[in-house]
Amino acid sequence: MFTGVILVIAAPNAWTIGPIVGGWIHHYEITRPAYEAKYGLWTKLNIPVKYQIHGIHSTVLVNGDVLIMAGSGNNQAFFNAGTFKTLLLNPVTMKMRLIPTPWDLFCAGHIQLPDGNILIAGGTERYENLDPVYAGGAMTVYNSTMRPLTVPKGTIFIGPRNVEFTSAFGFVVPPATTRQNGNGTTMTVATQQNVWVDAVTKGKKSVVDEPAWYQVIGMPGVQAMGTQMTLSKQNFQGTKDAYIFNVHTLSFQKVNSMNYARWYPTLVEMGNGMVMAVSGLDNVGNVNMQSEWFNPKTDKWSLGPVRGFPTYPALFLTESGELFFTGSNAGYGPATPQWRTPGFWNPYTNVFTPVPGIPDPNILETSASVLLPPAQNQTFMVLGGGGVGQSNLSTARTALIDVNAPDPHWMRGPNLLDPTRYPNAVLLPNGTVLVTGGSLYYRGMHGSDNRDTAIYDVATNSFTRMADSITGRDYHAEALLLPDGQVMTIGGNPLYGNAMDTMPQTFNQEIDVYSPPYLFSKTPRPVIEAAPHVEELGHRYIIYTSPGRKITALYLMHPANVTHVTDVNQRAVAVPFKWIDGNALQISIPKQQNLLPPGWYMLFADVNGIPSDAYWVEIL
Ligand code: CU
């Protein structure tokens, strides 16, 4: 069980005696053993101010630590000052330390690689500008020479009416390439690179309504083509940077950059251990349609197919090796059905097969998606969500689809307790799903955070209400399964600091832990006493569990890598087993690599809904 926590529930901050008494009665009610055994218990961790952080990205490491990454944490002052934060927290010992963070990983993608290290790709190059005073846009620079072309930051571009723009970043355009023509001649093919440019002069005078050619000062002969230069909202811009968080040295180390910048990308692991990076805003704030592959063996990136998905698309690896897009996403992208309809995507052929028919198809942004346990059933659930952008629409809808069915189709599931954007959905080690938090409106507007907590039972296809959470969690919040069976919740970034929507936004830096009812059962929890730490697909192993306990299920669970309601690598794979004798079981690791991609998993033993602690296993 948890140590070092401070219980703060309904902390009465009132002048009258009434609410204090009420608070204590409430406290008494929800800490009675019978209540906990039925509804579970929320506790708040004691995090000293020095370690408080904007929890944007969270990951459970194989050593049991939780890595909580903020970068600039949606705070432009931190960005300008280069203050990028990461916290490493062990929820059992409550040891914590800040990790030096060399770039702004705010709104990157992250994933556990097969060796247990964490790949973090992309992040923030530049903050959005909602009301720019200098016109700006994208400039594409061409290189038709056989040498790299270096374009420094601050390079001046002169366009129509002699309007001047300056490049916001420095960059290098690679040398041109050559192509053999049919008649034996050789042709030079120019390479290109784009960059964000800002007008040198304020106001409307610098607006350029049409794409146009620009002259590059100091670079005679270099051609540059500008897009429209406008005073409209300028999006966040992504970075190409990629780092690995090394679980042995507990530090970030630089790996090769991506070919393209990404802000809000999804990283999904394939059955062979390759990682695909999809979507995200690029270096000029447009949605990046170019996917790319990361090979963890060589640390190299290579280009994948081109297809438009909204940012943080929920793309799950299916047993067939195709990706299934559930429609969930967070943030940006056109509202067109071509971009947002769920379906199968073959990342090798780029064939997309839509599967329309999900209830409330226009209310999928900020929804959550999970592959329901056991992963073998290949059934996905989509929960809640809101309209595209800052819409007032939200839904309590859940929808289910069995993608292994001969004719996969969407079925309506039971409603959530309330219409909810940003619900956090966490697979539990007894084959159920915890759903907690979120808000009715966009980014918790009008004080609309809910404290709803419920457990979804796959067998009965129903939700059971649990104890309300003690902290509202909306945008930029996460929930993740801890190795001891508890669930940690982090973050929350409402658009306004009060329910009247009159105060500036705040970031919730509290961290809570939820203990599900199974941790209060009178039945003792089973224990995995011993098992091989390295196991291969399709092989059988002997493991040892608590003597005399009749294990009813075993699950290999992928540790959380969660951000922006997105964790596409979360999965609970059932492990078939048979009794040998006493406390020995023979387990059969499934043989399908797309069911169980390589990497570290938490093995849990379950006795009728009461799970063990995790036993870490590396699947090869
Ligand atoms: Cu974000």
Coordinates of C-alpha atoms and ligand atoms in Angstrom, one line a residue:
M1 CA 0.0 0.0 0.0
F2 CA 0.9 3.6 -0.4
T3 CA 3.0 5.4 2.1
G4 CA 3.8 9.0 2.7
V5 CA 0.4 10.4 1.5
I6 CA -1.5 13.1 3.2
L7 CA -5.2 12.6 3.2
V8 CA -7.0 15.9 2.3
I9 CA -10.6 15.4 1.6
A10 CA -13.2 18.2 1.6
A11 CA -10.7 20.4 3.4
P12 CA -13.0 22.9 5.0
N13 CA -11.8 26.4 4.2
A14 CA -14.8 28.1 5.9
W15 CA -15.5 30.5 8.8
T16 CA -18.6 28.8 10.1
I17 CA -18.7 25.7 12.1
G18 CA -21.3 24.1 9.8
P19 CA -19.1 23.3 6.9
I20 CA -16.3 22.0 9.1
V21 CA -18.6 19.6 10.8
G22 CA -20.0 18.7 7.4
G23 CA -16.5 18.1 6.1
W24 CA -15.6 15.8 8.9
I25 CA -18.8 13.8 8.5
H26 CA -18.0 13.5 4.8
H27 CA -14.5 12.5 5.6
Y28 CA -15.8 9.9 8.1
E29 CA -18.2 8.5 5.6
I30 CA -15.7 8.1 2.8
T31 CA -13.0 6.6 4.9
R32 CA -15.1 3.9 6.4
P33 CA -13.8 0.5 5.3
A34 CA -17.2 -0.5 3.9
Y35 CA -17.3 2.6 1.8
E36 CA -13.8 2.2 0.5
A37 CA -14.4 -1.5 -0.4
K38 CA -17.4 -0.4 -2.5
Y39 CA -16.2 3.0 -4.0
G40 CA -12.5 3.1 -3.5
L41 CA -10.5 6.0 -2.0
W42 CA -8.9 9.2 -3.3
T43 CA -5.8 10.6 -1.5
K44 CA -3.7 13.6 -2.3
L45 CA 0.1 13.4 -2.5
N46 CA 2.2 15.8 -0.6
I47 CA 4.3 17.5 -3.2
P48 CA 6.6 20.2 -1.9
V49 CA 6.4 23.5 -3.9
K50 CA 9.8 23.0 -5.3
Y51 CA 8.6 19.8 -7.1
Q52 CA 5.2 21.0 -8.2
I53 CA 4.9 20.8 -12.0
H54 CA 2.5 21.3 -14.9
G55 CA 1.9 17.6 -15.6
I56 CA 1.4 17.5 -19.4
H57 CA 3.0 14.1 -20.2
S58 CA 3.2 11.1 -17.9
T59 CA 4.9 7.8 -18.1
V60 CA 5.4 4.8 -15.8
L61 CA 9.0 3.6 -16.0
V62 CA 10.2 0.0 -15.5
N63 CA 11.8 1.0 -12.2
G64 CA 8.3 2.0 -10.9
D65 CA 9.1 5.8 -11.1
V66 CA 6.6 8.1 -12.7
L67 CA 8.1 10.5 -15.2
I68 CA 6.0 13.7 -15.3
M69 CA 7.1 16.1 -18.1
A70 CA 6.0 19.7 -18.5
G71 CA 8.6 21.5 -20.5
S72 CA 7.3 25.1 -20.5
G73 CA 4.0 23.7 -19.3
N74 CA 1.7 26.0 -21.4
N75 CA 3.3 29.1 -19.8
Q76 CA 4.8 31.6 -22.2
A77 CA 6.9 33.2 -19.5
F78 CA 8.6 29.9 -18.8
F79 CA 9.1 29.4 -22.5
N80 CA 10.7 32.8 -22.9
A81 CA 12.9 32.1 -19.9
G82 CA 13.9 28.7 -21.1
T83 CA 12.4 27.1 -18.0
F84 CA 11.6 23.5 -19.0
K85 CA 10.6 21.1 -16.2
T86 CA 10.5 17.4 -15.7
L87 CA 9.8 15.6 -12.4
L88 CA 10.7 12.0 -11.5
L89 CA 8.5 10.8 -8.7
N90 CA 8.5 7.4 -7.0
P91 CA 4.9 7.0 -5.6
V92 CA 5.9 4.3 -3.1
T93 CA 9.0 6.0 -1.5
M94 CA 7.8 9.5 -2.4
K95 CA 11.4 10.3 -3.5
M96 CA 11.4 13.0 -6.1
R97 CA 13.8 14.8 -8.2
L98 CA 13.8 17.4 -11.0
I99 CA 15.4 16.3 -14.2
P100 CA 17.3 18.9 -16.3
T101 CA 15.3 19.3 -19.5
P102 CA 17.2 20.5 -22.5
W103 CA 14.4 21.5 -24.8
D104 CA 10.7 22.5 -24.6
L105 CA 9.0 19.1 -24.8
F106 CA 5.6 20.7 -24.1
C107 CA 3.1 18.9 -26.3
A108 CA 5.5 16.4 -27.8
G109 CA 4.7 12.7 -28.4
H110 CA 6.2 10.1 -26.1
I111 CA 6.4 6.4 -25.9
Q112 CA 8.3 3.6 -24.2
L113 CA 10.8 1.9 -26.5
P114 CA 11.4 -1.8 -26.4
D115 CA 14.4 -1.3 -24.2
G116 CA 12.4 0.6 -21.6
N117 CA 13.8 4.0 -22.5
I118 CA 11.3 6.7 -23.3
L119 CA 11.3 8.4 -26.8
I120 CA 10.0 12.0 -26.7
A121 CA 9.6 13.5 -30.2
G122 CA 8.8 17.1 -31.0
G123 CA 7.6 19.9 -28.7
T124 CA 7.3 23.6 -28.8
E125 CA 9.4 25.8 -31.1
R126 CA 7.2 28.9 -30.7
Y127 CA 4.1 29.8 -28.7
E128 CA 0.9 30.8 -30.4
N129 CA 0.1 34.4 -31.1
L130 CA -3.7 35.1 -30.9
D131 CA -3.5 38.7 -31.9
P132 CA -0.3 39.4 -33.8
V133 CA 0.8 43.0 -34.6
Y134 CA 3.4 41.9 -37.2
A135 CA 2.0 40.0 -40.2
G136 CA 3.5 36.6 -40.7
G137 CA 3.4 33.4 -42.7
A138 CA 5.5 30.6 -44.2
M139 CA 8.4 31.1 -46.6
T140 CA 9.8 28.3 -48.7
V141 CA 13.4 28.5 -49.7
Y142 CA 14.7 26.5 -52.6
N143 CA 18.2 25.2 -53.2
S144 CA 19.2 24.3 -56.7
T145 CA 22.9 24.1 -56.0
M146 CA 24.8 21.0 -55.0
R147 CA 25.9 22.5 -51.7
P148 CA 23.9 22.9 -48.5
L149 CA 22.3 26.3 -48.2
T150 CA 22.5 27.9 -44.8
V151 CA 19.8 30.5 -44.0
P152 CA 20.5 32.2 -40.7
K153 CA 17.8 33.4 -38.3
G154 CA 17.0 37.0 -39.2
T155 CA 17.5 36.7 -42.9
I156 CA 15.5 39.4 -44.8
F157 CA 13.0 38.5 -47.5
I158 CA 11.7 41.2 -49.8
G159 CA 8.4 40.7 -51.5
P160 CA 5.6 42.6 -53.3
R161 CA 5.7 46.4 -52.7
N162 CA 9.1 45.9 -51.1
V163 CA 7.5 44.6 -48.0
E164 CA 10.2 43.0 -45.7
F165 CA 10.0 39.9 -43.6
T166 CA 12.6 38.2 -41.4
S167 CA 13.1 34.5 -40.7
A168 CA 12.2 33.5 -37.2
F169 CA 14.7 30.5 -37.2
G170 CA 17.9 29.6 -38.9
F171 CA 18.0 26.4 -41.0
V172 CA 19.8 24.6 -43.7
V173 CA 18.4 23.6 -47.1
P174 CA 20.0 20.3 -48.2
P175 CA 21.9 20.2 -51.5
A176 CA 19.8 19.7 -54.7
T177 CA 19.5 16.2 -56.1
T178 CA 19.9 15.0 -59.7
R179 CA 17.6 12.9 -61.8
Q180 CA 18.4 11.0 -65.0
N181 CA 16.2 11.9 -67.9
G182 CA 15.1 9.3 -70.5
N183 CA 17.4 10.8 -73.2
G184 CA 20.5 10.4 -71.1
T185 CA 20.6 14.0 -69.8
T186 CA 20.8 14.9 -66.1
M187 CA 18.3 17.2 -64.5
T188 CA 18.8 19.1 -61.2
V189 CA 15.9 18.8 -58.7
A190 CA 15.9 21.7 -56.2
T191 CA 15.3 20.9 -52.5
Q192 CA 13.2 23.1 -50.3
Q193 CA 12.7 24.0 -46.7
N194 CA 10.1 26.3 -45.1
V195 CA 10.4 28.7 -42.2
W196 CA 8.2 31.1 -40.4
V197 CA 8.8 34.8 -41.2
D198 CA 7.6 37.9 -39.4
A199 CA 7.1 41.3 -41.0
V200 CA 9.7 43.9 -40.1
T201 CA 7.0 46.6 -40.0
K202 CA 3.9 46.5 -37.8
G203 CA 0.4 46.5 -39.0
K204 CA -1.7 46.1 -42.1
K205 CA 1.0 47.6 -44.4
S206 CA 2.9 44.3 -44.3
V207 CA -0.1 42.1 -45.2
V208 CA 0.4 40.2 -48.4
D209 CA -2.8 38.7 -49.8
E210 CA -1.4 36.3 -52.3
P211 CA 1.5 33.8 -52.4
A212 CA 4.4 35.5 -54.1
W213 CA 8.1 35.2 -54.9
Y214 CA 10.6 36.9 -52.6
Q215 CA 14.1 38.1 -52.9
V216 CA 16.6 36.8 -50.3
I217 CA 19.0 39.5 -49.1
G218 CA 22.6 38.4 -49.2
M219 CA 21.8 35.3 -51.3
P220 CA 21.6 36.3 -55.0
G221 CA 20.0 33.7 -57.1
V222 CA 18.2 32.0 -54.2
Q223 CA 14.4 31.6 -54.8
A224 CA 11.9 31.9 -52.0
M225 CA 8.1 31.6 -52.2
G226 CA 6.0 33.1 -49.5
T227 CA 2.4 32.1 -48.5
Q228 CA -0.2 34.7 -47.7
M229 CA 1.2 37.0 -45.0
T230 CA -1.6 37.8 -42.5
L231 CA -2.4 39.3 -39.1
S232 CA -4.6 36.3 -38.2
K233 CA -4.0 34.0 -35.3
Q234 CA -0.6 32.3 -35.4
N235 CA -0.6 28.7 -34.2
F236 CA 1.9 27.0 -31.9
Q237 CA 4.9 25.7 -33.9
G238 CA 6.5 22.4 -33.5
T239 CA 10.1 21.2 -33.2
K240 CA 12.0 18.4 -34.9
D241 CA 13.9 17.6 -31.8
A242 CA 13.8 14.1 -30.4
Y243 CA 15.3 12.8 -27.1
I244 CA 15.4 9.6 -25.2
F245 CA 14.8 9.6 -21.4
N246 CA 17.3 7.0 -20.3
V247 CA 15.9 4.9 -17.5
H248 CA 19.4 3.9 -16.3
T249 CA 21.0 7.3 -16.2
L250 CA 17.7 9.1 -15.4
S251 CA 18.5 11.8 -17.9
F252 CA 17.6 13.0 -21.4
Q253 CA 19.9 12.2 -24.2
K254 CA 19.6 13.7 -27.7
V255 CA 18.8 11.3 -30.6
N256 CA 18.5 12.2 -34.3
S257 CA 15.9 14.8 -35.0
M258 CA 12.8 14.0 -37.0
N259 CA 12.6 15.1 -40.6
Y260 CA 9.6 17.3 -39.8
A261 CA 8.6 19.3 -36.8
R262 CA 5.7 18.1 -34.7
W263 CA 3.6 19.6 -31.9
Y264 CA 0.7 17.3 -30.7
P265 CA 1.9 14.1 -32.6
T266 CA 0.9 10.6 -31.7
L267 CA 3.6 8.0 -31.4
V268 CA 2.5 4.4 -31.8
E269 CA 4.6 1.2 -31.5
M270 CA 4.3 -1.4 -34.2
G271 CA 4.7 -5.2 -33.7
N272 CA 8.4 -5.1 -34.8
G273 CA 9.3 -2.4 -32.3
M274 CA 9.3 0.4 -34.9
V275 CA 7.6 3.6 -33.8
M276 CA 5.4 5.7 -36.1
A277 CA 5.0 9.5 -35.5
V278 CA 1.8 10.8 -37.0
S279 CA 0.3 14.3 -37.2
G280 CA 1.2 17.3 -35.0
L281 CA 1.6 20.9 -36.0
D282 CA 4.7 21.6 -38.1
N283 CA 7.3 24.3 -37.9
V284 CA 4.9 26.9 -39.4
G285 CA 1.9 25.8 -37.4
N286 CA 0.1 23.7 -40.0
V287 CA -1.0 20.1 -39.4
N288 CA 1.8 17.8 -40.6
M289 CA 0.4 15.2 -43.0
Q290 CA 3.8 13.5 -43.4
S291 CA 4.2 10.6 -41.0
E292 CA 7.6 9.1 -40.2
W293 CA 9.2 6.0 -38.7
F294 CA 11.7 5.8 -35.9
N295 CA 13.9 2.7 -35.8
P296 CA 14.9 2.1 -32.1
K297 CA 17.8 -0.1 -33.2
T298 CA 19.5 2.6 -35.3
D299 CA 17.9 5.7 -33.8
K300 CA 17.1 6.8 -37.4
W301 CA 14.0 8.4 -38.8
S302 CA 12.6 7.7 -42.2
L303 CA 9.6 9.0 -44.0
G304 CA 6.2 7.2 -43.9
P305 CA 3.0 7.8 -45.8
V306 CA 1.3 11.2 -46.2
R307 CA -2.2 11.4 -44.8
G308 CA -4.2 14.0 -42.9
F309 CA -5.2 13.2 -39.3
P310 CA -6.2 15.7 -36.6
T311 CA -3.5 16.3 -33.9
Y312 CA -3.0 13.5 -31.3
P313 CA -4.9 11.0 -33.4
A314 CA -5.9 7.9 -31.6
L315 CA -4.2 5.3 -33.8
F316 CA -4.0 1.9 -32.3
L317 CA -2.0 -1.1 -33.5
T318 CA -4.4 -4.0 -34.4
E319 CA -3.6 -7.6 -34.5
S320 CA -3.6 -7.5 -38.4
G321 CA -0.8 -4.9 -38.3
E322 CA -3.0 -2.1 -39.6
L323 CA -3.6 0.9 -37.4
F324 CA -7.2 1.6 -36.3
F325 CA -8.1 5.3 -36.0
T326 CA -11.0 5.5 -33.5
G327 CA -11.7 9.1 -34.3
S328 CA -10.5 10.4 -30.9
N329 CA -8.0 13.3 -31.2
A330 CA -7.1 16.5 -29.4
G331 CA -6.6 19.9 -30.6
Y332 CA -6.2 20.9 -34.2
G333 CA -7.1 19.9 -37.8
P334 CA -9.9 20.6 -40.3
A335 CA -13.4 19.4 -39.3
T336 CA -13.9 17.5 -42.5
P337 CA -15.1 13.9 -42.4
Q338 CA -12.1 12.9 -44.6
W339 CA -9.8 13.7 -41.7
R340 CA -12.0 12.6 -38.8
T341 CA -14.0 9.5 -39.8
P342 CA -12.7 6.4 -37.9
G343 CA -11.2 3.6 -39.9
F344 CA -8.4 1.3 -40.7
W345 CA -5.1 2.7 -42.0
N346 CA -2.4 0.6 -43.5
P347 CA 0.8 2.4 -42.8
Y348 CA 2.7 0.5 -45.5
T349 CA 0.3 1.0 -48.4
N350 CA -1.4 4.2 -47.1
V351 CA -4.8 2.7 -47.9
F352 CA -7.4 4.0 -45.5
T353 CA -10.7 2.1 -45.1
P354 CA -13.3 4.3 -43.3
V355 CA -15.6 2.8 -40.7
P356 CA -18.4 5.4 -40.3
G357 CA -21.4 5.1 -38.2
I358 CA -20.1 6.0 -34.7
P359 CA -22.8 7.8 -32.7
D360 CA -22.1 11.6 -32.4
P361 CA -19.4 11.6 -35.1
N362 CA -19.0 15.3 -34.8
I363 CA -18.2 15.1 -31.0
L364 CA -15.0 13.1 -31.1
E365 CA -12.4 15.8 -30.3
T366 CA -11.1 15.4 -26.7
S367 CA -12.7 12.0 -26.4
A368 CA -10.8 9.1 -24.9
S369 CA -10.2 5.7 -26.6
V370 CA -9.1 2.4 -25.2
L371 CA -8.5 -1.1 -26.5
L372 CA -10.7 -3.0 -24.0
P373 CA -9.2 -5.9 -22.1
P374 CA -8.4 -8.5 -23.0
A375 CA -6.6 -7.1 -26.1
Q376 CA -7.3 -10.4 -27.9
N377 CA -10.9 -9.3 -28.3
Q378 CA -9.8 -6.4 -30.4
T379 CA -12.7 -4.3 -29.2
F380 CA -12.2 -0.6 -28.9
M381 CA -14.2 1.9 -26.8
V382 CA -14.6 5.6 -27.5
L383 CA -15.7 7.7 -24.5
G384 CA -17.2 11.2 -24.4
G385 CA -15.6 14.0 -26.3
G386 CA -16.5 17.5 -27.6
G387 CA -17.1 19.4 -30.8
V388 CA -14.2 20.6 -32.9
G389 CA -12.4 23.6 -31.4
Q390 CA -13.9 25.8 -28.8
S391 CA -17.4 24.3 -29.2
N392 CA -20.1 24.0 -26.5
L393 CA -20.9 20.5 -27.6
S394 CA -20.0 17.5 -25.5
T395 CA -21.3 14.0 -25.1
A396 CA -21.7 11.2 -22.6
R397 CA -21.7 8.7 -25.5
T398 CA -19.6 5.6 -25.5
A399 CA -19.2 3.5 -28.6
L400 CA -17.7 0.1 -29.1
I401 CA -16.3 -1.7 -32.1
D402 CA -14.9 -5.2 -32.6
V403 CA -12.4 -4.7 -35.4
N404 CA -11.9 -8.5 -35.7
A405 CA -15.6 -9.0 -36.7
P406 CA -16.1 -9.9 -40.4
D407 CA -18.0 -6.6 -40.8
P408 CA -16.8 -4.2 -38.1
H409 CA -19.4 -1.7 -37.1
W410 CA -20.0 0.7 -34.2
M411 CA -22.3 -0.1 -31.4
R412 CA -23.5 2.4 -28.8
G413 CA -22.2 1.6 -25.3
P414 CA -23.6 2.8 -21.9
N415 CA -23.4 6.5 -21.3
L416 CA -20.8 8.1 -19.1
L417 CA -22.2 9.6 -15.9
D418 CA -22.2 13.0 -17.6
P419 CA -21.3 14.5 -20.9
T420 CA -17.5 14.8 -20.7
R421 CA -14.6 16.2 -22.6
Y422 CA -11.1 14.9 -21.6
P423 CA -12.3 11.8 -19.7
N424 CA -9.3 9.8 -18.5
A425 CA -9.7 6.1 -19.2
V426 CA -7.3 3.7 -17.5
L427 CA -7.2 -0.1 -17.9
L428 CA -7.1 -1.8 -14.5
P429 CA -5.3 -5.0 -13.8
N430 CA -8.5 -7.0 -13.2
G431 CA -9.8 -6.5 -16.7
T432 CA -12.0 -3.4 -16.0
V433 CA -11.6 0.2 -17.0
L434 CA -11.5 3.2 -14.7
V435 CA -12.9 6.5 -16.1
T436 CA -12.4 9.7 -14.2
G437 CA -12.5 13.4 -14.5
G438 CA -12.9 15.7 -17.5
S439 CA -15.2 18.7 -18.0
L440 CA -18.6 19.5 -19.5
Y441 CA -17.2 22.4 -21.5
Y442 CA -14.1 23.2 -23.5
R443 CA -11.1 23.4 -21.1
G444 CA -13.3 23.4 -18.0
M445 CA -15.0 26.7 -18.9
H446 CA -17.8 27.9 -16.6
G447 CA -16.3 25.9 -13.8
S448 CA -17.5 22.7 -15.5
D449 CA -14.9 20.2 -14.3
N450 CA -16.6 17.0 -13.1
R451 CA -15.4 14.7 -10.3
D452 CA -17.1 11.7 -11.9
T453 CA -15.3 8.4 -11.4
A454 CA -16.7 5.1 -12.6
I455 CA -15.6 1.6 -13.5
Y456 CA -16.6 0.0 -16.7
D457 CA -17.1 -3.8 -16.6
V458 CA -16.5 -5.4 -20.0
A459 CA -18.6 -8.5 -19.1
T460 CA -21.7 -6.6 -18.2
N461 CA -21.1 -3.6 -20.5
S462 CA -22.0 -1.2 -17.7
F463 CA -20.5 1.6 -15.6
T464 CA -20.6 1.6 -11.8
R465 CA -20.1 4.9 -10.0
M466 CA -17.1 5.1 -7.7
A467 CA -16.0 7.8 -5.2
D468 CA -15.9 11.3 -6.7
S469 CA -12.3 12.5 -7.4
I470 CA -11.1 15.2 -5.1
T471 CA -9.6 17.4 -7.9
G472 CA -11.0 18.5 -11.2
R473 CA -9.0 17.4 -14.2
D474 CA -9.7 18.7 -17.6
Y475 CA -7.3 19.7 -20.4
H476 CA -3.6 18.7 -20.0
A477 CA -4.4 16.1 -17.4
E478 CA -3.6 12.4 -17.2
A479 CA -4.4 9.3 -15.3
L480 CA -2.2 6.3 -15.2
L481 CA -2.0 2.8 -13.7
L482 CA 0.7 2.4 -11.1
P483 CA 2.5 -0.9 -10.6
D484 CA 0.7 -1.5 -7.3
G485 CA -2.8 -1.3 -8.8
Q486 CA -3.5 2.3 -7.8
V487 CA -4.3 5.0 -10.3
M488 CA -2.5 8.4 -10.3
T489 CA -4.1 11.6 -11.7
I490 CA -2.1 14.6 -12.6
G491 CA -2.6 18.0 -14.2
G492 CA -5.6 20.1 -15.3
N493 CA -5.3 23.3 -17.3
P494 CA -8.7 25.1 -17.4
L495 CA -8.9 28.1 -19.7
Y496 CA -9.9 30.3 -16.8
G497 CA -9.0 30.5 -13.2
N498 CA -12.5 30.8 -11.9
A499 CA -16.0 29.6 -12.6
M500 CA -17.0 33.1 -13.8
D501 CA -14.4 32.8 -16.6
T502 CA -13.0 36.2 -15.6
M503 CA -9.6 35.3 -14.2
P504 CA -6.6 34.1 -16.2
Q505 CA -5.9 30.4 -16.5
T506 CA -4.2 28.4 -13.9
F507 CA -2.5 25.0 -14.0
N508 CA -3.5 22.4 -11.4
Q509 CA -0.2 21.0 -9.9
E510 CA -1.8 18.6 -7.4
I511 CA -1.3 14.9 -7.7
D512 CA -3.9 12.4 -6.5
V513 CA -3.9 8.7 -6.2
Y514 CA -7.1 6.6 -6.4
S515 CA -7.2 3.2 -4.7
P516 CA -9.9 1.1 -6.4
P517 CA -12.2 -1.1 -4.3
Y518 CA -10.0 -4.2 -4.9
L519 CA -7.3 -2.7 -2.7
F520 CA -9.8 -2.8 0.3
S521 CA -11.1 -6.3 -0.2
K522 CA -11.1 -8.6 2.8
T523 CA -9.7 -11.2 0.5
P524 CA -5.9 -10.9 0.4
R525 CA -4.3 -9.9 -2.9
P526 CA -2.5 -12.6 -4.8
V527 CA 1.3 -12.3 -5.3
I528 CA 3.5 -13.2 -8.2
E529 CA 6.3 -14.8 -6.3
A530 CA 8.6 -15.5 -9.3
A531 CA 8.6 -15.4 -13.0
P532 CA 11.3 -15.1 -15.7
H533 CA 12.0 -11.4 -16.3
V534 CA 12.6 -11.9 -20.0
E535 CA 10.0 -13.8 -22.0
E536 CA 9.6 -14.5 -25.8
L537 CA 6.5 -14.5 -27.9
G538 CA 5.0 -17.9 -28.3
H539 CA 7.0 -19.4 -25.5
R540 CA 5.9 -21.1 -22.3
Y541 CA 7.2 -20.3 -18.8
I542 CA 6.6 -21.4 -15.3
I543 CA 5.7 -18.8 -12.8
Y544 CA 4.9 -19.0 -9.1
T545 CA 2.0 -17.3 -7.3
S546 CA 0.7 -17.2 -3.8
P547 CA 0.2 -20.7 -2.5
G548 CA -3.4 -21.8 -2.3
R549 CA -4.8 -19.0 -4.5
K550 CA -6.8 -19.9 -7.5
I551 CA -5.6 -17.4 -10.1
T552 CA -8.5 -16.6 -12.5
A553 CA -6.7 -14.3 -15.0
L554 CA -3.2 -13.1 -15.9
Y555 CA -2.6 -9.9 -17.8
L556 CA 0.4 -8.3 -19.4
M557 CA -0.2 -4.6 -19.3
H558 CA 1.7 -1.9 -21.2
P559 CA 2.9 0.9 -18.9
A560 CA 1.2 4.2 -19.4
N561 CA 2.6 6.9 -21.8
V562 CA -0.2 9.4 -21.6
T563 CA -0.9 12.9 -22.7
H564 CA -3.9 14.9 -23.9
V565 CA -6.3 12.0 -23.3
T566 CA -4.1 9.9 -25.6
D567 CA -2.4 6.7 -24.7
V568 CA -2.6 4.4 -27.8
N569 CA -0.1 1.9 -26.5
Q570 CA -2.1 1.1 -23.4
R571 CA -3.2 -2.5 -23.5
A572 CA -4.0 -5.5 -21.3
V573 CA -3.1 -8.8 -23.0
A574 CA -4.6 -11.9 -21.4
V575 CA -2.0 -14.6 -20.8
P576 CA -3.4 -18.2 -21.1
F577 CA -2.1 -20.5 -18.3
K578 CA -2.6 -23.9 -16.7
W579 CA -1.9 -25.2 -13.3
I580 CA 1.1 -27.4 -12.8
D581 CA 0.9 -28.0 -9.1
G582 CA 0.7 -26.0 -5.8
N583 CA 1.6 -22.5 -6.7
A584 CA 3.2 -23.2 -10.1
L585 CA 1.5 -22.1 -13.3
Q586 CA 2.6 -22.7 -16.9
I587 CA 1.9 -19.5 -18.9
S588 CA 1.8 -19.2 -22.7
I589 CA 2.9 -15.9 -24.0
P590 CA 0.8 -15.1 -27.1
K591 CA 2.7 -15.4 -30.3
Q592 CA 1.3 -12.4 -32.2
Q593 CA 3.8 -9.5 -32.3
N594 CA 1.0 -7.1 -33.1
L595 CA -0.9 -8.1 -30.0
L596 CA 2.2 -7.8 -27.8
P597 CA 4.8 -5.4 -29.3
P598 CA 8.2 -5.8 -27.8
G599 CA 9.0 -4.0 -24.6
W600 CA 8.5 -4.0 -20.8
Y601 CA 5.1 -5.0 -19.5
M602 CA 3.5 -5.3 -16.0
L603 CA 2.4 -8.8 -15.4
F604 CA -0.6 -9.0 -13.0
A605 CA -2.3 -12.0 -11.5
D606 CA -6.0 -11.7 -10.7
V607 CA -8.2 -13.7 -8.4
N608 CA -11.9 -12.9 -9.2
G609 CA -11.2 -9.2 -9.6
I610 CA -8.5 -8.8 -6.9
P611 CA -5.2 -8.2 -8.7
S612 CA -1.6 -8.6 -7.5
D613 CA 1.1 -6.0 -7.7
A614 CA 2.9 -5.8 -11.0
Y615 CA 5.8 -8.1 -11.8
W616 CA 7.9 -6.5 -14.6
V617 CA 8.5 -8.6 -17.6
E618 CA 10.4 -7.8 -20.8
I619 CA 8.8 -9.3 -23.9
L620 CA 11.1 -10.0 -26.8
Ligands
CU1 CU -1.3 20.7 -25.2

